Amino acid sequence: MPLQPRAQAAAALRQIAFGLRASQALYVAAKLNVADHLAQGPLDAEELSKATEVDAAALGRVMRALCSLDVFAESPTGRFSLNSTAELLRSDVPGSYRAAVLFSVGEVRWSCWSDLLGTVRAGGGGAERTLGMSLFDFYAAHPEESEIHDQAMRATSAAQVTAIVGAFDFSQAGVVVDVGGGTGELLAAVLTANSLLRGILFDLPHVVAHARSVFTDNGVMDRAQTMGGSFFESVPAGGNTYLLKTVIHDWDDMRATAILANCRRAMTAGAKLLIIERELPEVGEPGQTAEALLLDLEMLVMTPGGRERTRSEFARLLSETQFKLARVVPTTSPVSIFEADAV
């Protein structure tokens, strides 16, 4: 290999390998609430260390590394301040991404991902081996981690919700049933944008219990109701449009099929199903597809058989459960809307 291409290849591999260092530096800043401390104005390493109760020299080195990655800014006098990226690390701003950082690269995932080789050898089960239980059981037993998960999902979902409502015409959706809809942010946004619609939020009882404030804050409480249960057992009947946002990717084909089959049993002819997920590319190529393929590895490590799927894989699952994939609607966010008709 000629010298220049070899150097470029080495640089590419080095950048990928250094990713763990960057993510852990970001985690430290998020865990220490550095952005909150800088919200009132610039601070040097000594001042910042007093606020966060850590070593000044070590924190200064972390901060300089993050400045080089365009997270935070450093003045010639050594004072650190917020930039537009760091603003999203504040815990008190709309759309804060702090919880998403803690969720993505915190201790739980750091431990589980450290055994990726073992997961590949076994074909899955990384979280179960590391945590001693499924991830969902772990969250049930560790409310603090569960809260970080919930906050992260809300932060990640916020931009997606806006993109989904902007990309799809819900005006004729009738009664919208959001299956596995969490605390109702997507359903609330759909109802807010379409005043004639009614909605049903369906998820585990302890999850939907938190939706009342979401519906109240959005002024749709009179058009929304909640129902608790498991989508592996049944799904509320009587809807015209059924939503499954980032639900199917948590499960293997057998359990994904069970969820879709329960949706189909609840639906009448003419009803629509909208699966909102990332579309995995058919071929791994450099570029924007990397994020989806890396998220697919996240599902391999952290879920009981979950995976991102290609368009053809979605079409097959739908066909097996008496649906027909009608079209795929892209959004301005990473997710797409897979529209399916009940047949």
Coordinates of N, CA, C and O in Angstrom, one line a residue, residues 193-315:
A193 N -51.7 18.8 17.0 CA -51.7 19.2 15.6 C -53.0 18.9 14.9 O -53.2 19.5 13.8
N194 N -53.8 18.1 15.4 CA -55.0 17.6 14.7 C -56.2 17.6 15.7 O -56.4 16.6 16.5
S195 N -56.9 18.7 15.8 CA -57.9 19.0 16.9 C -59.1 18.0 16.8 O -59.9 17.9 17.8
L196 N -59.3 17.3 15.7 CA -60.5 16.4 15.6 C -60.2 15.0 16.0 O -61.1 14.1 16.1
L197 N -58.9 14.7 16.3 CA -58.6 13.3 16.6 C -58.7 13.0 18.1 O -58.7 13.9 18.9
R198 N -58.9 11.7 18.4 CA -58.9 11.2 19.8 C -57.8 10.2 19.8 O -57.4 9.6 18.8
G199 N -57.3 9.9 21.0 CA -56.2 9.0 21.2 C -56.3 8.1 22.4 O -56.9 8.4 23.4
I200 N -55.6 6.9 22.3 CA -55.5 6.0 23.4 C -54.0 5.7 23.5 O -53.3 5.2 22.6
L201 N -53.4 5.9 24.7 CA -52.1 5.6 25.0 C -52.0 4.2 25.7 O -52.7 4.0 26.7
F202 N -51.3 3.3 25.2 CA -51.2 1.9 25.7 C -49.8 1.5 26.0 O -48.9 1.6 25.1
D203 N -49.5 1.2 27.3 CA -48.2 0.8 27.7 C -48.4 0.1 29.1 O -49.5 0.0 29.6
L204 N -47.3 -0.3 29.7 CA -47.3 -0.9 31.0 C -48.0 0.1 32.0 O -47.8 1.3 31.9
P205 N -48.7 -0.4 32.9 CA -49.5 0.5 33.8 C -48.6 1.5 34.5 O -49.0 2.7 34.7
H206 N -47.4 1.1 35.0 CA -46.6 2.1 35.7 C -46.0 3.1 34.8 O -45.5 4.2 35.3
V207 N -46.0 2.9 33.5 CA -45.5 3.8 32.5 C -46.5 4.9 32.2 O -46.3 6.1 32.2
V208 N -47.7 4.4 31.8 CA -48.8 5.3 31.4 C -49.3 6.2 32.5 O -49.9 7.2 32.3
A209 N -49.0 5.8 33.7 CA -49.4 6.6 34.9 C -48.8 8.0 34.9 O -49.3 8.9 35.5
H210 N -47.7 8.1 34.1 CA -47.0 9.4 34.1 C -47.4 10.3 32.9 O -46.9 11.4 32.7
A211 N -48.4 9.8 32.2 CA -48.8 10.5 30.9 C -49.8 11.7 31.2 O -49.9 12.6 30.4
R212 N -50.4 11.6 32.3 CA -51.5 12.7 32.6 C -50.9 14.1 32.5 O -51.5 15.0 31.9
S213 N -49.7 14.3 33.0 CA -49.1 15.6 33.0 C -48.8 16.0 31.6 O -48.9 17.2 31.2
V214 N -48.3 15.1 30.8 CA -48.0 15.3 29.4 C -49.2 15.8 28.6 O -49.2 16.8 27.9
F215 N -50.3 15.1 28.8 CA -51.6 15.4 28.1 C -52.1 16.7 28.6 O -52.7 17.5 27.8
T216 N -52.0 17.0 29.9 CA -52.5 18.2 30.5 C -51.7 19.4 30.0 O -52.3 20.4 29.6
D217 N -50.4 19.3 30.0 CA -49.5 20.4 29.5 C -49.8 20.7 28.0 O -49.6 21.9 27.6
N218 N -50.2 19.7 27.2 CA -50.4 19.9 25.8 C -51.9 20.3 25.5 O -52.3 20.4 24.3
G219 N -52.7 20.3 26.5 CA -54.1 20.7 26.4 C -55.0 19.7 25.6 O -55.9 20.0 25.0
V220 N -54.6 18.4 25.7 CA -55.4 17.3 25.0 C -56.0 16.3 26.0 O -56.4 15.2 25.5
M221 N -56.0 16.6 27.2 CA -56.5 15.6 28.2 C -57.9 15.2 27.9 O -58.2 14.0 28.2
D222 N -58.7 16.1 27.4 CA -60.1 15.7 27.1 C -60.3 14.8 25.9 O -61.3 14.2 25.6
R223 N -59.2 14.6 25.1 CA -59.2 13.7 23.9 C -58.3 12.5 24.0 O -58.2 11.8 23.0
A224 N -57.7 12.3 25.1 CA -56.7 11.2 25.3 C -57.1 10.4 26.5 O -57.5 10.9 27.5
Q225 N -56.9 9.1 26.4 CA -57.1 8.2 27.5 C -55.9 7.3 27.6 O -55.2 7.0 26.6
T226 N -55.7 6.7 28.7 CA -54.6 5.8 28.9 C -55.1 4.4 29.3 O -56.2 4.3 30.0
M227 N -54.4 3.4 28.8 CA -54.8 2.0 29.1 C -53.5 1.2 29.4 O -52.5 1.4 28.7
G228 N -53.5 0.5 30.5 CA -52.3 -0.3 30.9 C -52.4 -1.7 30.5 O -53.5 -2.3 30.6
G229 N -51.3 -2.3 30.1 CA -51.3 -3.7 29.8 C -50.0 -4.1 29.0 O -49.1 -3.2 28.9
S230 N -49.9 -5.3 28.6 CA -48.8 -5.8 27.8 C -49.1 -6.1 26.4 O -50.1 -6.8 26.1
F231 N -48.4 -5.5 25.5 CA -48.7 -5.7 24.1 C -48.4 -7.2 23.6 O -48.7 -7.6 22.5
F232 N -47.8 -8.0 24.5 CA -47.6 -9.4 24.2 C -48.9 -10.2 24.5 O -49.1 -11.3 24.1
E233 N -49.8 -9.5 25.2 CA -51.1 -10.2 25.5 C -52.2 -9.7 24.7 O -53.0 -10.5 24.1
S234 N -52.4 -8.4 24.6 CA -53.4 -7.8 23.7 C -53.2 -6.3 23.5 O -52.3 -5.8 24.2
V235 N -53.9 -5.8 22.6 CA -53.8 -4.4 22.2 C -55.2 -3.8 22.2 O -56.1 -4.5 21.7
P236 N -55.4 -2.6 22.6 CA -56.8 -2.0 22.6 C -57.4 -2.0 21.2 O -56.8 -1.7 20.2
A237 N -58.7 -2.4 21.1 CA -59.4 -2.5 19.9 C -60.1 -1.1 19.6 O -60.2 -0.3 20.5
G238 N -60.6 -1.0 18.4 CA -61.4 0.2 18.1 C -60.7 1.4 17.5 O -61.3 2.4 17.2
G239 N -59.4 1.3 17.3 CA -58.6 2.4 16.7 C -58.7 2.4 15.2 O -59.0 1.4 14.5
N240 N -58.4 3.5 14.6 CA -58.3 3.7 13.2 C -56.9 3.7 12.7 O -56.6 3.2 11.6
T241 N -56.0 4.2 13.6 CA -54.6 4.3 13.2 C -53.8 3.8 14.5 O -54.0 4.3 15.6
Y242 N -52.9 2.8 14.2 CA -52.1 2.3 15.3 C -50.6 2.7 15.1 O -50.1 2.6 14.0
L243 N -50.0 3.2 16.2 CA -48.6 3.6 16.2 C -47.7 2.6 16.9 O -48.1 2.2 18.0
L244 N -46.6 2.3 16.4 CA -45.6 1.6 17.1 C -44.2 2.3 16.9 O -43.6 2.1 15.8
K245 N -43.9 3.1 17.8 CA -42.7 3.9 17.6 C -41.5 3.3 18.5 O -41.6 3.2 19.7
T246 N -40.5 2.9 17.8 CA -39.3 2.3 18.4 C -39.7 1.2 19.4 O -39.2 1.2 20.5
V247 N -40.6 0.4 19.0 CA -41.0 -0.8 19.8 C -40.5 -2.1 19.2 O -39.8 -2.9 19.8
I248 N -40.7 -2.3 17.9 CA -40.3 -3.5 17.2 C -38.8 -3.8 17.3 O -38.4 -5.0 17.4
H249 N -38.0 -2.8 17.3 CA -36.6 -3.0 17.3 C -36.0 -3.5 18.6 O -34.9 -4.0 18.7
D250 N -36.9 -3.5 19.6 CA -36.4 -4.1 20.9 C -36.5 -5.6 21.0 O -36.0 -6.2 21.9
W251 N -37.1 -6.2 19.9 CA -37.4 -7.7 20.1 C -37.0 -8.5 18.8 O -36.8 -7.9 17.8
D252 N -36.8 -9.8 19.1 CA -36.4 -10.7 18.0 C -37.7 -10.9 17.1 O -38.8 -10.4 17.4
D253 N -37.5 -11.6 16.0 CA -38.6 -11.7 15.0 C -39.8 -12.4 15.7 O -40.9 -12.0 15.4
M254 N -39.6 -13.4 16.5 CA -40.7 -14.1 17.1 C -41.6 -13.2 17.9 O -42.8 -13.2 17.8
R255 N -40.9 -12.4 18.8 CA -41.7 -11.5 19.7 C -42.2 -10.3 18.9 O -43.3 -9.8 19.2
A256 N -41.5 -9.8 17.9 CA -42.0 -8.7 17.1 C -43.2 -9.2 16.4 O -44.2 -8.4 16.2
T257 N -43.2 -10.4 15.9 CA -44.4 -10.9 15.2 C -45.6 -11.0 16.1 O -46.7 -10.8 15.7
A258 N -45.3 -11.4 17.4 CA -46.4 -11.5 18.4 C -47.1 -10.1 18.6 O -48.3 -10.0 18.7
I259 N -46.2 -9.1 18.7 CA -46.8 -7.7 18.9 C -47.6 -7.3 17.7 O -48.7 -6.8 17.8
L260 N -47.1 -7.5 16.5 CA -47.8 -7.2 15.3 C -49.1 -8.0 15.1 O -50.1 -7.4 14.7
A261 N -49.1 -9.2 15.5 CA -50.3 -10.1 15.4 C -51.3 -9.6 16.3 O -52.5 -9.6 16.0
N262 N -50.9 -9.1 17.5 CA -51.9 -8.6 18.5 C -52.5 -7.3 17.9 O -53.7 -7.0 18.1
C263 N -51.7 -6.5 17.3 CA -52.2 -5.2 16.7 C -53.2 -5.6 15.6 O -54.3 -5.0 15.5
R264 N -52.9 -6.6 14.8 CA -53.8 -7.0 13.7 C -55.1 -7.5 14.2 O -56.2 -7.1 13.7
R265 N -55.1 -8.2 15.3 CA -56.3 -8.7 15.9 C -57.2 -7.6 16.4 O -58.4 -7.7 16.4
A266 N -56.6 -6.5 16.8 CA -57.3 -5.4 17.4 C -57.9 -4.5 16.3 O -58.8 -3.7 16.6
M267 N -57.4 -4.6 15.1 CA -57.7 -3.7 14.0 C -58.8 -4.3 13.1 O -58.9 -5.5 12.9
T268 N -59.6 -3.4 12.6 CA -60.6 -3.7 11.6 C -60.1 -3.4 10.2 O -59.1 -2.7 10.0
A269 N -60.8 -3.9 9.2 CA -60.5 -3.6 7.8 C -60.4 -2.1 7.6 O -61.3 -1.3 8.0
G270 N -59.4 -1.6 6.9 CA -59.3 -0.2 6.6 C -58.4 0.6 7.6 O -58.0 1.7 7.4
A271 N -58.1 -0.1 8.7 CA -57.2 0.6 9.7 C -55.8 0.5 9.2 O -55.4 -0.3 8.4
K272 N -55.0 1.5 9.7 CA -53.6 1.6 9.3 C -52.7 1.4 10.5 O -53.0 1.7 11.6
L273 N -51.5 0.8 10.2 CA -50.5 0.7 11.2 C -49.3 1.5 10.7 O -48.8 1.4 9.6
L274 N -48.7 2.3 11.7 CA -47.5 3.1 11.4 C -46.4 2.6 12.3 O -46.5 2.8 13.5
I275 N -45.4 1.9 11.7 CA -44.2 1.5 12.5 C -43.2 2.6 12.2 O -42.8 2.9 11.1
I276 N -42.7 3.2 13.3 CA -41.8 4.3 13.3 C -40.4 3.8 13.8 O -40.3 3.6 15.0
E277 N -39.5 3.6 12.9 CA -38.2 3.1 13.2 C -37.1 3.6 12.3 O -37.5 4.2 11.3
R278 N -35.9 3.3 12.6 CA -34.8 3.6 11.6 C -34.9 2.5 10.5 O -35.3 1.3 10.8
E279 N -34.5 2.9 9.3 CA -34.4 1.9 8.2 C -33.0 1.5 8.1 O -32.1 2.3 7.7
L280 N -32.7 0.3 8.3 CA -31.3 -0.2 8.2 C -31.0 -0.4 6.7 O -31.8 -0.9 5.9
P281 N -29.9 0.1 6.3 CA -29.5 -0.1 4.8 C -29.3 -1.6 4.5 O -28.9 -2.4 5.4
E282 N -29.5 -1.9 3.3 CA -29.3 -3.3 2.8 C -27.9 -3.7 2.8 O -27.5 -4.8 2.9
V283 N -27.0 -2.6 2.5 CA -25.6 -2.8 2.4 C -24.9 -1.8 3.3 O -25.2 -0.6 3.3
G284 N -23.9 -2.3 4.1 CA -23.1 -1.3 4.9 C -22.1 -0.5 4.1 O -21.1 -1.1 3.5
E285 N -22.4 0.8 4.0 CA -21.5 1.6 3.2 C -21.1 2.8 4.0 O -21.8 3.2 5.0
P286 N -20.0 3.5 3.7 CA -19.5 4.6 4.5 C -20.6 5.8 4.4 O -21.2 5.9 3.4
G287 N -20.7 6.6 5.5 CA -21.6 7.7 5.4 C -22.6 7.7 6.5 O -22.4 7.2 7.6
Q288 N -23.8 8.2 6.2 CA -24.9 8.4 7.1 C -25.4 7.0 7.7 O -26.1 7.0 8.7
T289 N -25.2 5.9 7.0 CA -25.7 4.7 7.4 C -25.0 4.1 8.7 O -25.5 3.3 9.4
A290 N -23.8 4.7 9.0 CA -23.1 4.2 10.2 C -23.9 4.3 11.5 O -23.8 3.3 12.3
E291 N -24.6 5.4 11.7 CA -25.3 5.5 12.9 C -26.3 4.4 13.1 O -26.5 3.9 14.2
A292 N -27.1 4.1 12.0 CA -28.1 3.1 12.1 C -27.5 1.7 12.4 O -28.0 0.9 13.2
L293 N -26.3 1.4 11.8 CA -25.7 0.1 11.9 C -25.0 0.0 13.3 O -25.0 -1.1 13.9
L294 N -24.5 1.1 13.9 CA -24.0 1.1 15.2 C -25.2 0.9 16.3 O -25.0 0.3 17.3
L295 N -26.3 1.6 16.0 CA -27.5 1.4 16.8 C -27.9 -0.1 16.8 O -28.4 -0.6 17.8
D296 N -27.8 -0.7 15.6 CA -28.1 -2.2 15.5 C -27.2 -3.0 16.5 O -27.7 -3.9 17.1
L297 N -26.0 -2.6 16.6 CA -25.1 -3.2 17.6 C -25.6 -3.0 19.0 O -25.4 -3.9 19.9
E298 N -26.1 -1.8 19.3 CA -26.6 -1.5 20.6 C -27.8 -2.5 20.9 O -27.8 -3.0 22.1
M299 N -28.6 -2.7 20.0 CA -29.7 -3.7 20.2 C -29.1 -5.1 20.4 O -29.7 -5.9 21.2
L300 N -28.1 -5.4 19.7 CA -27.4 -6.8 19.9 C -27.0 -6.9 21.3 O -27.1 -8.0 21.9
V301 N -26.3 -5.9 21.9 CA -25.7 -5.9 23.2 C -26.8 -5.8 24.3 O -26.8 -6.6 25.3
M302 N -27.7 -4.9 24.1 CA -28.6 -4.5 25.3 C -29.9 -5.1 25.3 O -30.6 -5.1 26.4
T303 N -30.4 -5.7 24.2 CA -31.8 -6.2 24.2 C -31.9 -7.7 24.1 O -30.9 -8.3 23.6
P304 N -33.0 -8.3 24.4 CA -33.2 -9.8 24.2 C -33.6 -10.1 22.8 O -34.7 -10.5 22.5
G305 N -32.6 -10.0 21.9 CA -32.8 -10.3 20.5 C -33.2 -9.2 19.6 O -33.5 -9.4 18.4
G306 N -33.2 -7.9 20.1 CA -33.6 -6.8 19.3 C -32.7 -6.5 18.2 O -31.5 -6.9 18.2
R307 N -33.2 -5.8 17.2 CA -32.3 -5.4 16.1 C -33.0 -4.3 15.2 O -34.2 -4.2 15.3
E308 N -32.2 -3.5 14.6 CA -32.8 -2.6 13.5 C -33.0 -3.5 12.3 O -32.4 -4.5 12.1
R309 N -33.9 -3.0 11.4 CA -34.3 -3.9 10.3 C -34.3 -3.1 9.0 O -34.5 -1.9 9.0
T310 N -34.1 -3.8 7.9 CA -34.2 -3.2 6.5 C -35.6 -3.2 6.1 O -36.5 -3.8 6.7
R311 N -35.8 -2.5 5.0 CA -37.2 -2.4 4.5 C -37.8 -3.7 4.1 O -38.9 -4.0 4.4
S312 N -36.9 -4.6 3.5 CA -37.4 -5.9 3.2 C -37.7 -6.8 4.4 O -38.7 -7.6 4.4
E313 N -37.0 -6.6 5.5 CA -37.3 -7.3 6.7 C -38.6 -6.9 7.3 O -39.3 -7.7 7.8
F314 N -38.8 -5.5 7.3 CA -40.1 -5.1 7.8 C -41.3 -5.6 7.0 O -42.3 -6.0 7.5
A315 N -41.1 -5.6 5.6 CA -42.1 -6.1 4.7 C -42.4 -7.5 5.0 O -43.6 -8.0 5.0

